[in-house]
Every structure is written in C-alpha cells, then in structure tokens.
Amino acid sequence: MKERTAIQNGTVKTLCRMCNTRCSIAVVIKDGIMTEILPGAGNPVNDGRICPRGKTALEHFYHRDRILAPLKRMPDGSFVTIAREQALDEIAERMAALKAEYGAPAVGVWKGEGVGFLQQEGYVRRFIRGFGSPNYFSNDSACFNGRYLGNRLVTGFWNPYPRFDAARLILLLGSNPPVCHPPFMKEFADARSSGARLVVIDPRLNPIGCWADIFAQPLPGTDGALAWGLINLLVQSDAYDKDFVSRYTVGFSEIAAYARRFTPEVVEAESGIYADVVRTIAEMIADSRPEISIYLGTGLEHHENGVNNIRALTILSCLCGALDTECGLYWPERMPLAELSSRKDPSPSAPLPIGADRFPVLYDFTGEGHTMTAMDYMLGMGEYPLKGLVITAANPVVTHPDTLKVERAFKNLDLLVANDFFLTRTARLAHYVLPAETFLERSEIHCNIKYHRVYLTRKVAEIPGIENEYRFWHDLAHRLGFGEDCFPWKNETEVNRYLLAPSDITLEDLKAHPGGIVYQPVRYRKHETAPLPTPSGKVEFASGYLKGLGFSEIPEYIPPFHLRERADDYPFLLTTGARMTLFYHSRHQNIARFRLIHRRPEAEIHPDDAEAIGIADGDMVRLSSRLGSIEVAARIVHRAELRRGVVEVYHGWEDQPVNILTFGDVNDPISGFPLLKAVPVRIEKLASQKAVPAPADLVSEECADPGFDD
Ligand code: SF4
C-alpha cells in the first residue's frame, strides 16, 4: 500500500468515524506514515477521550485485506482485478441496459454506514433520483427509524441524545451506553455524582444495569405495558404536569382512559416486572419531573409493536413536562446547510419506492423504500422486477434479517455492485466490487444537533487508485448522462463549500476549529412561543395522521409475537442486534487485537437452561428457527445476566450469521421493522466439538501484522 498523507510529519485533527458518535481525534503522522490515533481536545462530544474502536482506525486503514482495486466476478465465481475506468464503464452500460429493458425502477441503491452518514446519503439519494428510480434503500429499514418515527409522531422532531448530566432521574430502556456510546458515560458519571438516580429496564443485565438504583428484566417486547402502567400511575395520582398537558398536548383524555387497564399487577403479569417495582419507578418519576431523561435503545424498535411502545414512552416524557428541556426531549435547531437531496421526490407524479404502499409511515417520514419488501421484488415476486442494485458500504447478507433469503435475492440480480473496504459476504455475491475509502480519506461536513456544533472532517491520507464516495457517484452519473445536473461539483471541497453557502461559517473557519463551531446557541422551551412540527402544532398523544392511515390513534399495547404465538418446537427467545464494545455491527471483526477477545460467534445462555439441555460452557450448539440453523459455541452467563428462556447472539459475524434465524416477514406495521429481539428458537447440543481457535492462531492466520504493508 502506497498511501500519501496530508503532511509528512505532525498531527491532523479530525473526527473519528469508526462509529457514528463522531469524537475528535488527532492522527499522528511520522515520515509520511500514520502511526497513531490520539483523542482530540476541544469537542464536548468526547471531551479528550477515545474508545478502543477509535484507537484502531489505522488497523482498519492499513488492513492487509483491504480491497485496493476494482474487482470483477468471473463466471466461475473468481474475481479478477480490472481498471477503475473499465469497471465504471461496464457498470454504467449494464445499468443503462436494465433501465432500457425494464424501466428505471428496476435499479435501486442501498446505503450502509461503513463509509459515511448524511452527506453520503445525500449523494446516494441524488444519484438514484437522477437515474429516475425511486428505489433508495438503507440499513435504516432495520435500525434507528423505529425510534425516529416513534418520537416524531408524538413531538414532531427527533433528538436522540438528552443531556444526561442535567437529569435527576435517568430511565434507560433497551440501551447500553457504555458499549454503544462510550462518550455518554461522562454525563452519566456527572449526573450520578450530583445525586441523579438511574433506572435500567432491559432483558439483559448489561454493564449500565449493574450501576443502576433499579434494574428490571422485562420479557422482551413488553416495554409498552410498563410505559402504560407508569402513565396510569402518574395520571391516577395527579403527578403529571397538568399545565404542560393542557397547553401543549392533544389526546390526553384518550390516553388517560386507555391507561386505566394497566394496573401495576397487569404490568407484572405481562412483563414480569414486579408491581411494587413499577410503583417505585412511578414515584421516582413523579419526584424528579421535569428533570428526567428517558432514553431508548434499539431494544425497543425490533418488535412488531415497537413504534407504539416508543410512542408511549415519549408520551411519558411529555406527561412529565420533559419537552425541550436540557435533559428531556430536546427540540434541535438545525444548521442552515444547502440541501444535497430532499428525502422525498418533490414531483407529485414521482413513482413511490418499493414498500411505500405497505409501510406508508416509513415512506412519509424518510422517503425510502422497505428493504425486506425489496427482497421479494428481487426474487420476481413484486409488481415489477428489481434487477440491479448498487450497495455502498453495507453488508446486508450479515446484518439484514433472513440471511438465506437475502442471499437468494442478491444471487437473482442481473447486476449487483458493492462499494466496500473488504470482500464481505455481501461483496462476494457482487458482479463488481469497488474499493471504498475510509473516513481518513475524505473531507465532509458534520453537524451535531445535541451541541449545535458543525465540524469539518479532514482528508488525512489517500491511496492512489481509491476514489472517495463522491467521486464514485459523480463518475457513474456522468457516464449515465445526468452528471452535469446532479453532480456538478468537481470534488468534495466544492461540495463542502456548496453545503456551507447558506451559513456565515466558511470552510476556512472550520479548518481553523477542529473541535467544531457552535452554529447557534442552544435554546429551550421553544414550544412556548412556536408550534411544534406536528400536524396539530402540539404534542400528539393521539395522532389523527395515524388514524387517517387506519392505525389506532393512540399507541395501544399489543403483546409481543412470542406471547401471542407460542411455538412448542421453539421454546427459547433469541435476542440479537445489541452491540459489543469492540465491534460495530458487521465491522471491525477483522481487527486483530479485537479477535483476541471475541474469537468466535457465541450463544449466551442462562445456566439453568444450559443445565436442562445438558450444555457446558464452550460446547457447540445448534440454534434453529423456522427459517434455518446456525452452529455456535455456548457461553453460559451468570444467572442474573439473562432471563431464563432468553438466548442472545451477536449479529455481525460473517461466519454463522445469526440473521439466518431472524424473520423479515414479521414486521412492525408502522415502521416495517423486523422482529429481532424475541425470535422463537430451539437449542440443541451438538455431538461433535469444534476446536476453539487459540488467540495466537487467529493472529497468525487471519490478521497478522495489521500494521503497515510497505
Ligand atoms: S465512540 Fe469510539 S469509535 Fe465511536 S467515534 Fe468515538 S472514538 Fe470513534
């Protein structure tokens, strides 16, 4: 690898993108080689700290398995290296042919997060709209949008990150900040030092749960019952914020009437959380409001009633008056940036993406198609064929539900293009694989709405032959004839200047302030002087919009799939999708030092369940759902860590992907999200034992010398 660095010696300050938290870092360069990642100062996001993932960004950049040139798959399945110009020419030619034969909607795009975030999303949406197809897809069909929709349906806005350090009570549900968002922990520590109390609700005892005043383990998918129980207790005891409710909300009488049935005893019967614990949590909320932070992780959105459960918990925040406050649901004011692409095609005659008819709320709020429905179209079971797909930095074969169906669907495509760093399980199915650039090889604008800060990430290095994400879409669009209209900028710097044009902050300002610039002071309680961005202008406990689409107007509780449709053949509940400290979904499993700690896929099992099946720690087991099986090692956890009957498997492994077991056809009717947190499965002990690779073997065989090839 012959990289060129921005400077020969010194440090370049930028943002880490090994996850989406975007901490400030300093990249140390010696004699033209990047040698170390240090935490960056001056950014409140990480305040001079760095997590283990961030420290390994150079192992990712210099990884010996990185794709450094375009690859074309041959009829025998092998890949050959071809020139970039040839790859783009052939891809463009095949896309044009598909468009001519089947129409533009026969081609779609799929954006992951491996290379970027909102700026990349703008490029991808811009491209597919210029091509003439509505079919923009993303990993957000299975992650994030459930919470986004739940919040927006109630308050009209989304801000995922409260100021925990200003709270007197923090209530976490299905979330594990030390693992998912390590920088948050400073705020938790500050809050706890100031006397804030912490309640953690999760079927899994995670590190944050060990730190809580109250930790409760509900049955997966029953958070909505708890939310309604707490709403009921606040209303019955007159402990809610009556002034806030009367002035700024609609639908109170409807939710008050519905909540009455959720007595603490009913909540206990449904969720398994003791009635007295429910009462105690309600008293803590009443005592602490409005200084409460209720924060939800992905644990809630991966159920068929996920959005409504999230809506109920958002209503709980609003009943406490915790709206647009420092620690509550903060209504962010966005930086005035030029738009790369609107989420929805403004033309009234524009065709809708695949799945928009099944999941109109997902489409209305995000303008994207539904990936699980798209699989049917790829398999010839839709209204028209989806024949071509360009995937950028996503690995749906591993991360999307129903792995075997995804593989069948992708194999059925006439054209599959993958833009990625490594030859992933998805990329191996592609007809063409383009080398993607890491975050150290590009420059882009980032906004953090929690702190109202805007940043510029810096291009620290480049590898000849690898073009950045902008060039990829730009060059393809120009070959297809809409480049001048959609991608008129020569490079990322021109794009960044275009984005900043509506503001009075320049690129030079941002270069001079690597810790970011506050684009506007944070203001609270804006709803007291301006209508909220909901149809009624108020907090919507009851939604006329949803009622108009045939949904219940209040977020009624529906018992989860496993309580409604218990299958004797599959007595365990699989939960998956939770993050690990060292991995980020399907990323970073090839970082050598991480594989010394997480050596193989494992199923975490309660000791009593393990004893009942005759499983010892380390035994190989087969997990089966109605869709397929995987074979992984058993890890017997402490009895406090999991509820009996629940088994947990991490979701990002290329080998034995747990999504072979998960369902793409059991969906939340509002978000379209798949069921990932309570999948009925069976566990069997395997007679034969697989040897567990020793850490030394992993290093020498798979990822030795992760440093510098040259
Ligand atoms: S939390 Fe870690 S991986 Fe994520 S941006 Fe910060 S340092 Fe990077």
XYZ file of C-alpha atoms in Angstrom, residues 193 198 200 206 279 287 291 321 390 431-433 494 557 562-563 566 575 626 652 664 680 690:
23
model
C -22.172 12.430 41.290
C -30.727 5.575 37.450
C -32.414 0.452 33.745
C -25.595 -5.003 30.784
C -44.934 1.688 41.660
C -40.477 13.032 42.431
C -35.655 16.799 35.240
C -43.143 18.243 31.064
C -25.675 -0.726 -6.095
C -20.627 -8.724 -10.084
C -18.355 -5.739 -9.431
C -16.656 -4.630 -6.217
C -16.592 22.117 -3.774
C -50.142 -2.016 23.546
C -43.887 -14.751 21.319
C -46.728 -14.266 23.817
C -46.006 -19.557 21.368
C -32.467 -11.601 21.089
C -38.380 -21.857 11.387
C -22.244 -9.113 12.993
C -38.015 -10.460 7.612
C -38.610 -18.233 18.818
C -15.204 -27.852 17.187
